[in-house]
Amino acid sequence: MGLLVVGALALTGLAAELAPVVAHWLTGVPPHRTVPGQTWWALALPVPVGGLVGLVLGRRVGADLDSAGAWSVPGALGASAPWHRVVEVRMERRGRRTVVALPLLDGSIVRLRAPYDGHWLGRDPEFERKQFRIRLLWETHRYG
């Protein structure tokens, strides 16, 4: 989503940069430049940089499930839920997204960062299947 926003901003800036040239081509009036011609690099550069940052960081956020429990990836994000402390596995609405929530014995709730289902580019056609797999793992491993 960030790549689309940065791309739209870059295209808007590029259109503003090229507007005097197009106006000169259409009307014959000499272009009046207030911005240097090299500024299009500053407008277009965030698009590939934003895409690379998204690719590098986007794959590192999620949840890791094993026989011991559910763990946030990367671990610095906090939440962990050993299966023996999980009361149930359920889906929960968080704004415009649906996430997997794991209520614990002490009353706290661990919300997994992935999988989630949302709108537009956040749509996951496999969300229910993934939630079912998480529930199956919990039922298999909750009593050791």
JSON list of C-alpha atoms in Angstrom, two decimals:
[
{"chain": "A", "resi": 1, "resn": "MET", "atom": "CA", "xyz": [0.00, 0.00, 0.00]},
{"chain": "A", "resi": 2, "resn": "GLY", "atom": "CA", "xyz": [2.87, 2.33, 0.83]},
{"chain": "A", "resi": 3, "resn": "LEU", "atom": "CA", "xyz": [4.38, 1.71, -2.59]},
{"chain": "A", "resi": 4, "resn": "LEU", "atom": "CA", "xyz": [1.11, 2.78, -4.24]},
{"chain": "A", "resi": 5, "resn": "VAL", "atom": "CA", "xyz": [0.93, 5.98, -2.17]},
{"chain": "A", "resi": 6, "resn": "VAL", "atom": "CA", "xyz": [4.55, 6.90, -2.88]},
{"chain": "A", "resi": 7, "resn": "GLY", "atom": "CA", "xyz": [4.02, 6.10, -6.56]},
{"chain": "A", "resi": 8, "resn": "ALA", "atom": "CA", "xyz": [0.95, 8.34, -6.74]},
{"chain": "A", "resi": 9, "resn": "LEU", "atom": "CA", "xyz": [2.83, 11.18, -5.05]},
{"chain": "A", "resi": 10, "resn": "ALA", "atom": "CA", "xyz": [5.77, 10.75, -7.41]},
{"chain": "A", "resi": 11, "resn": "LEU", "atom": "CA", "xyz": [3.48, 10.78, -10.46]},
{"chain": "A", "resi": 12, "resn": "THR", "atom": "CA", "xyz": [1.74, 13.91, -9.18]},
{"chain": "A", "resi": 13, "resn": "GLY", "atom": "CA", "xyz": [5.08, 15.65, -8.68]},
{"chain": "A", "resi": 14, "resn": "LEU", "atom": "CA", "xyz": [6.31, 14.50, -12.06]},
{"chain": "A", "resi": 15, "resn": "ALA", "atom": "CA", "xyz": [3.13, 15.83, -13.71]},
{"chain": "A", "resi": 16, "resn": "ALA", "atom": "CA", "xyz": [3.66, 19.19, -11.97]},
{"chain": "A", "resi": 17, "resn": "GLU", "atom": "CA", "xyz": [7.25, 19.22, -13.21]},
{"chain": "A", "resi": 18, "resn": "LEU", "atom": "CA", "xyz": [6.27, 18.43, -16.81]},
{"chain": "A", "resi": 19, "resn": "ALA", "atom": "CA", "xyz": [3.23, 20.73, -16.94]},
{"chain": "A", "resi": 20, "resn": "PRO", "atom": "CA", "xyz": [5.17, 23.80, -18.23]},
{"chain": "A", "resi": 21, "resn": "VAL", "atom": "CA", "xyz": [6.79, 21.71, -20.98]},
{"chain": "A", "resi": 22, "resn": "VAL", "atom": "CA", "xyz": [3.43, 20.30, -22.10]},
{"chain": "A", "resi": 23, "resn": "ALA", "atom": "CA", "xyz": [1.86, 23.78, -21.96]},
{"chain": "A", "resi": 24, "resn": "HIS", "atom": "CA", "xyz": [4.69, 25.11, -24.19]},
{"chain": "A", "resi": 25, "resn": "TRP", "atom": "CA", "xyz": [4.19, 22.24, -26.62]},
{"chain": "A", "resi": 26, "resn": "LEU", "atom": "CA", "xyz": [0.42, 22.87, -26.81]},
{"chain": "A", "resi": 27, "resn": "THR", "atom": "CA", "xyz": [0.35, 26.68, -26.81]},
{"chain": "A", "resi": 28, "resn": "GLY", "atom": "CA", "xyz": [3.79, 27.81, -27.95]},
{"chain": "A", "resi": 29, "resn": "VAL", "atom": "CA", "xyz": [4.18, 30.05, -24.88]},
{"chain": "A", "resi": 30, "resn": "PRO", "atom": "CA", "xyz": [7.72, 29.72, -23.46]},
{"chain": "A", "resi": 31, "resn": "PRO", "atom": "CA", "xyz": [7.79, 27.64, -20.24]},
{"chain": "A", "resi": 32, "resn": "HIS", "atom": "CA", "xyz": [8.22, 29.47, -16.95]},
{"chain": "A", "resi": 33, "resn": "ARG", "atom": "CA", "xyz": [10.27, 27.31, -14.62]},
{"chain": "A", "resi": 34, "resn": "THR", "atom": "CA", "xyz": [10.40, 27.91, -10.89]},
{"chain": "A", "resi": 35, "resn": "VAL", "atom": "CA", "xyz": [11.79, 24.47, -10.00]},
{"chain": "A", "resi": 36, "resn": "PRO", "atom": "CA", "xyz": [15.06, 23.06, -11.38]},
{"chain": "A", "resi": 37, "resn": "GLY", "atom": "CA", "xyz": [14.66, 20.37, -14.03]},
{"chain": "A", "resi": 38, "resn": "GLN", "atom": "CA", "xyz": [16.55, 17.73, -12.03]},
{"chain": "A", "resi": 39, "resn": "THR", "atom": "CA", "xyz": [13.95, 17.56, -9.27]},
{"chain": "A", "resi": 40, "resn": "TRP", "atom": "CA", "xyz": [12.16, 14.68, -10.97]},
{"chain": "A", "resi": 41, "resn": "TRP", "atom": "CA", "xyz": [14.86, 12.38, -9.57]},
{"chain": "A", "resi": 42, "resn": "ALA", "atom": "CA", "xyz": [13.84, 13.41, -6.06]},
{"chain": "A", "resi": 43, "resn": "LEU", "atom": "CA", "xyz": [10.22, 12.71, -6.97]},
{"chain": "A", "resi": 44, "resn": "ALA", "atom": "CA", "xyz": [10.77, 9.32, -8.60]},
{"chain": "A", "resi": 45, "resn": "LEU", "atom": "CA", "xyz": [13.49, 7.90, -6.31]},
{"chain": "A", "resi": 46, "resn": "PRO", "atom": "CA", "xyz": [11.16, 7.08, -3.36]},
{"chain": "A", "resi": 47, "resn": "VAL", "atom": "CA", "xyz": [9.22, 4.58, -5.51]},
{"chain": "A", "resi": 48, "resn": "PRO", "atom": "CA", "xyz": [11.95, 1.91, -5.90]},
{"chain": "A", "resi": 49, "resn": "VAL", "atom": "CA", "xyz": [13.38, 2.67, -2.46]},
{"chain": "A", "resi": 50, "resn": "GLY", "atom": "CA", "xyz": [9.94, 2.22, -0.86]},
{"chain": "A", "resi": 51, "resn": "GLY", "atom": "CA", "xyz": [9.44, -1.02, -2.77]},
{"chain": "A", "resi": 52, "resn": "LEU", "atom": "CA", "xyz": [12.79, -2.44, -1.63]},
{"chain": "A", "resi": 53, "resn": "VAL", "atom": "CA", "xyz": [12.16, -1.47, 1.99]},
{"chain": "A", "resi": 54, "resn": "GLY", "atom": "CA", "xyz": [8.75, -3.15, 1.82]},
{"chain": "A", "resi": 55, "resn": "LEU", "atom": "CA", "xyz": [10.25, -6.33, 0.37]},
{"chain": "A", "resi": 56, "resn": "VAL", "atom": "CA", "xyz": [13.00, -6.49, 2.97]},
{"chain": "A", "resi": 57, "resn": "LEU", "atom": "CA", "xyz": [10.85, -5.71, 6.02]},
{"chain": "A", "resi": 58, "resn": "GLY", "atom": "CA", "xyz": [7.55, -7.21, 4.86]},
{"chain": "A", "resi": 59, "resn": "ARG", "atom": "CA", "xyz": [8.75, -10.79, 4.95]},
{"chain": "A", "resi": 60, "resn": "ARG", "atom": "CA", "xyz": [10.09, -10.49, 8.48]},
{"chain": "A", "resi": 61, "resn": "VAL", "atom": "CA", "xyz": [6.78, -9.81, 10.21]},
{"chain": "A", "resi": 62, "resn": "GLY", "atom": "CA", "xyz": [4.41, -12.63, 11.05]},
{"chain": "A", "resi": 63, "resn": "ALA", "atom": "CA", "xyz": [3.91, -15.58, 13.37]},
{"chain": "A", "resi": 64, "resn": "ASP", "atom": "CA", "xyz": [5.87, -18.76, 13.88]},
{"chain": "A", "resi": 65, "resn": "LEU", "atom": "CA", "xyz": [3.97, -21.83, 15.10]},
{"chain": "A", "resi": 66, "resn": "ASP", "atom": "CA", "xyz": [5.53, -24.98, 16.52]},
{"chain": "A", "resi": 67, "resn": "SER", "atom": "CA", "xyz": [4.75, -27.68, 19.06]},
{"chain": "A", "resi": 68, "resn": "ALA", "atom": "CA", "xyz": [5.49, -25.28, 21.95]},
{"chain": "A", "resi": 69, "resn": "GLY", "atom": "CA", "xyz": [3.20, -22.41, 20.90]},
{"chain": "A", "resi": 70, "resn": "ALA", "atom": "CA", "xyz": [2.78, -19.31, 18.75]},
{"chain": "A", "resi": 71, "resn": "TRP", "atom": "CA", "xyz": [5.60, -16.75, 18.58]},
{"chain": "A", "resi": 72, "resn": "SER", "atom": "CA", "xyz": [5.80, -13.33, 16.97]},
{"chain": "A", "resi": 73, "resn": "VAL", "atom": "CA", "xyz": [8.36, -12.85, 14.22]},
{"chain": "A", "resi": 74, "resn": "PRO", "atom": "CA", "xyz": [10.61, -11.01, 14.88]},
{"chain": "A", "resi": 75, "resn": "GLY", "atom": "CA", "xyz": [10.66, -11.86, 18.57]},
{"chain": "A", "resi": 76, "resn": "ALA", "atom": "CA", "xyz": [11.16, -8.21, 19.54]},
{"chain": "A", "resi": 77, "resn": "LEU", "atom": "CA", "xyz": [7.52, -7.52, 18.66]},
{"chain": "A", "resi": 78, "resn": "GLY", "atom": "CA", "xyz": [6.52, -9.05, 21.94]},
{"chain": "A", "resi": 79, "resn": "ALA", "atom": "CA", "xyz": [3.71, -11.55, 21.89]},
{"chain": "A", "resi": 80, "resn": "SER", "atom": "CA", "xyz": [4.19, -15.23, 22.57]},
{"chain": "A", "resi": 81, "resn": "ALA", "atom": "CA", "xyz": [1.60, -17.83, 23.52]},
{"chain": "A", "resi": 82, "resn": "PRO", "atom": "CA", "xyz": [2.61, -21.30, 24.74]},
{"chain": "A", "resi": 83, "resn": "TRP", "atom": "CA", "xyz": [-0.18, -23.73, 23.83]},
{"chain": "A", "resi": 84, "resn": "HIS", "atom": "CA", "xyz": [-0.77, -24.80, 27.45]},
{"chain": "A", "resi": 85, "resn": "ARG", "atom": "CA", "xyz": [-1.69, -21.17, 28.34]},
{"chain": "A", "resi": 86, "resn": "VAL", "atom": "CA", "xyz": [-4.05, -20.58, 25.36]},
{"chain": "A", "resi": 87, "resn": "VAL", "atom": "CA", "xyz": [-7.77, -20.81, 26.24]},
{"chain": "A", "resi": 88, "resn": "GLU", "atom": "CA", "xyz": [-9.10, -20.76, 22.65]},
{"chain": "A", "resi": 89, "resn": "VAL", "atom": "CA", "xyz": [-8.28, -19.72, 19.10]},
{"chain": "A", "resi": 90, "resn": "ARG", "atom": "CA", "xyz": [-10.67, -17.18, 17.61]},
{"chain": "A", "resi": 91, "resn": "MET", "atom": "CA", "xyz": [-10.99, -14.54, 14.92]},
{"chain": "A", "resi": 92, "resn": "GLU", "atom": "CA", "xyz": [-11.28, -10.94, 16.05]},
{"chain": "A", "resi": 93, "resn": "ARG", "atom": "CA", "xyz": [-12.00, -7.67, 14.25]},
{"chain": "A", "resi": 94, "resn": "ARG", "atom": "CA", "xyz": [-9.33, -4.98, 14.67]},
{"chain": "A", "resi": 95, "resn": "GLY", "atom": "CA", "xyz": [-10.41, -1.91, 12.72]},
{"chain": "A", "resi": 96, "resn": "ARG", "atom": "CA", "xyz": [-10.86, -3.04, 9.12]},
{"chain": "A", "resi": 97, "resn": "ARG", "atom": "CA", "xyz": [-8.86, -6.24, 9.59]},
{"chain": "A", "resi": 98, "resn": "THR", "atom": "CA", "xyz": [-9.67, -9.67, 10.96]},
{"chain": "A", "resi": 99, "resn": "VAL", "atom": "CA", "xyz": [-6.84, -11.23, 12.97]},
{"chain": "A", "resi": 100, "resn": "VAL", "atom": "CA", "xyz": [-6.30, -14.47, 14.87]},
{"chain": "A", "resi": 101, "resn": "ALA", "atom": "CA", "xyz": [-6.58, -13.86, 18.62]},
{"chain": "A", "resi": 102, "resn": "LEU", "atom": "CA", "xyz": [-5.32, -16.21, 21.33]},
{"chain": "A", "resi": 103, "resn": "PRO", "atom": "CA", "xyz": [-6.83, -15.48, 24.77]},
{"chain": "A", "resi": 104, "resn": "LEU", "atom": "CA", "xyz": [-4.53, -16.70, 27.58]},
{"chain": "A", "resi": 105, "resn": "LEU", "atom": "CA", "xyz": [-5.29, -18.10, 31.04]},
{"chain": "A", "resi": 106, "resn": "ASP", "atom": "CA", "xyz": [-4.32, -14.84, 32.76]},
{"chain": "A", "resi": 107, "resn": "GLY", "atom": "CA", "xyz": [-6.91, -12.87, 30.73]},
{"chain": "A", "resi": 108, "resn": "SER", "atom": "CA", "xyz": [-4.49, -11.24, 28.29]},
{"chain": "A", "resi": 109, "resn": "ILE", "atom": "CA", "xyz": [-4.95, -11.69, 24.55]},
{"chain": "A", "resi": 110, "resn": "VAL", "atom": "CA", "xyz": [-2.19, -12.35, 22.04]},
{"chain": "A", "resi": 111, "resn": "ARG", "atom": "CA", "xyz": [-3.10, -11.14, 18.56]},
{"chain": "A", "resi": 112, "resn": "LEU", "atom": "CA", "xyz": [-1.00, -12.71, 15.83]},
{"chain": "A", "resi": 113, "resn": "ARG", "atom": "CA", "xyz": [0.35, -10.26, 13.25]},
{"chain": "A", "resi": 114, "resn": "ALA", "atom": "CA", "xyz": [-0.24, -12.82, 10.52]},
{"chain": "A", "resi": 115, "resn": "PRO", "atom": "CA", "xyz": [-2.40, -14.22, 9.10]},
{"chain": "A", "resi": 116, "resn": "TYR", "atom": "CA", "xyz": [-4.87, -11.38, 8.78]},
{"chain": "A", "resi": 117, "resn": "ASP", "atom": "CA", "xyz": [-7.65, -10.54, 6.41]},
{"chain": "A", "resi": 118, "resn": "GLY", "atom": "CA", "xyz": [-8.50, -7.00, 5.39]},
{"chain": "A", "resi": 119, "resn": "HIS", "atom": "CA", "xyz": [-9.66, -4.86, 2.50]},
{"chain": "A", "resi": 120, "resn": "TRP", "atom": "CA", "xyz": [-8.06, -4.17, -0.88]},
{"chain": "A", "resi": 121, "resn": "LEU", "atom": "CA", "xyz": [-4.48, -5.45, -0.91]},
{"chain": "A", "resi": 122, "resn": "GLY", "atom": "CA", "xyz": [-4.85, -6.97, 2.56]},
{"chain": "A", "resi": 123, "resn": "ARG", "atom": "CA", "xyz": [-7.27, -9.65, 1.35]},
{"chain": "A", "resi": 124, "resn": "ASP", "atom": "CA", "xyz": [-6.13, -13.19, 2.12]},
{"chain": "A", "resi": 125, "resn": "PRO", "atom": "CA", "xyz": [-8.22, -15.86, 0.38]},
{"chain": "A", "resi": 126, "resn": "GLU", "atom": "CA", "xyz": [-6.54, -18.53, 2.56]},
{"chain": "A", "resi": 127, "resn": "PHE", "atom": "CA", "xyz": [-7.29, -16.79, 5.88]},
{"chain": "A", "resi": 128, "resn": "GLU", "atom": "CA", "xyz": [-9.94, -19.25, 7.14]},
{"chain": "A", "resi": 129, "resn": "ARG", "atom": "CA", "xyz": [-7.77, -22.22, 6.19]},
{"chain": "A", "resi": 130, "resn": "LYS", "atom": "CA", "xyz": [-4.78, -20.74, 8.07]},
{"chain": "A", "resi": 131, "resn": "GLN", "atom": "CA", "xyz": [-6.94, -19.97, 11.11]},
{"chain": "A", "resi": 132, "resn": "PHE", "atom": "CA", "xyz": [-8.20, -23.56, 11.04]},
{"chain": "A", "resi": 133, "resn": "ARG", "atom": "CA", "xyz": [-4.59, -24.86, 10.93]},
{"chain": "A", "resi": 134, "resn": "ILE", "atom": "CA", "xyz": [-3.68, -22.70, 13.94]},
{"chain": "A", "resi": 135, "resn": "ARG", "atom": "CA", "xyz": [-6.70, -24.06, 15.82]},
{"chain": "A", "resi": 136, "resn": "LEU", "atom": "CA", "xyz": [-5.74, -27.63, 14.86]},
{"chain": "A", "resi": 137, "resn": "LEU", "atom": "CA", "xyz": [-2.18, -27.10, 16.13]},
{"chain": "A", "resi": 138, "resn": "TRP", "atom": "CA", "xyz": [-3.54, -25.68, 19.39]},
{"chain": "A", "resi": 139, "resn": "GLU", "atom": "CA", "xyz": [-5.89, -28.65, 19.89]},
{"chain": "A", "resi": 140, "resn": "THR", "atom": "CA", "xyz": [-3.09, -31.08, 19.12]},
{"chain": "A", "resi": 141, "resn": "HIS", "atom": "CA", "xyz": [-0.47, -29.54, 21.43]},
{"chain": "A", "resi": 142, "resn": "ARG", "atom": "CA", "xyz": [-2.38, -27.77, 24.23]},
{"chain": "A", "resi": 143, "resn": "TYR", "atom": "CA", "xyz": [-2.03, -30.57, 26.78]},
{"chain": "A", "resi": 144, "resn": "GLY", "atom": "CA", "xyz": [1.57, -31.41, 26.00]}
]
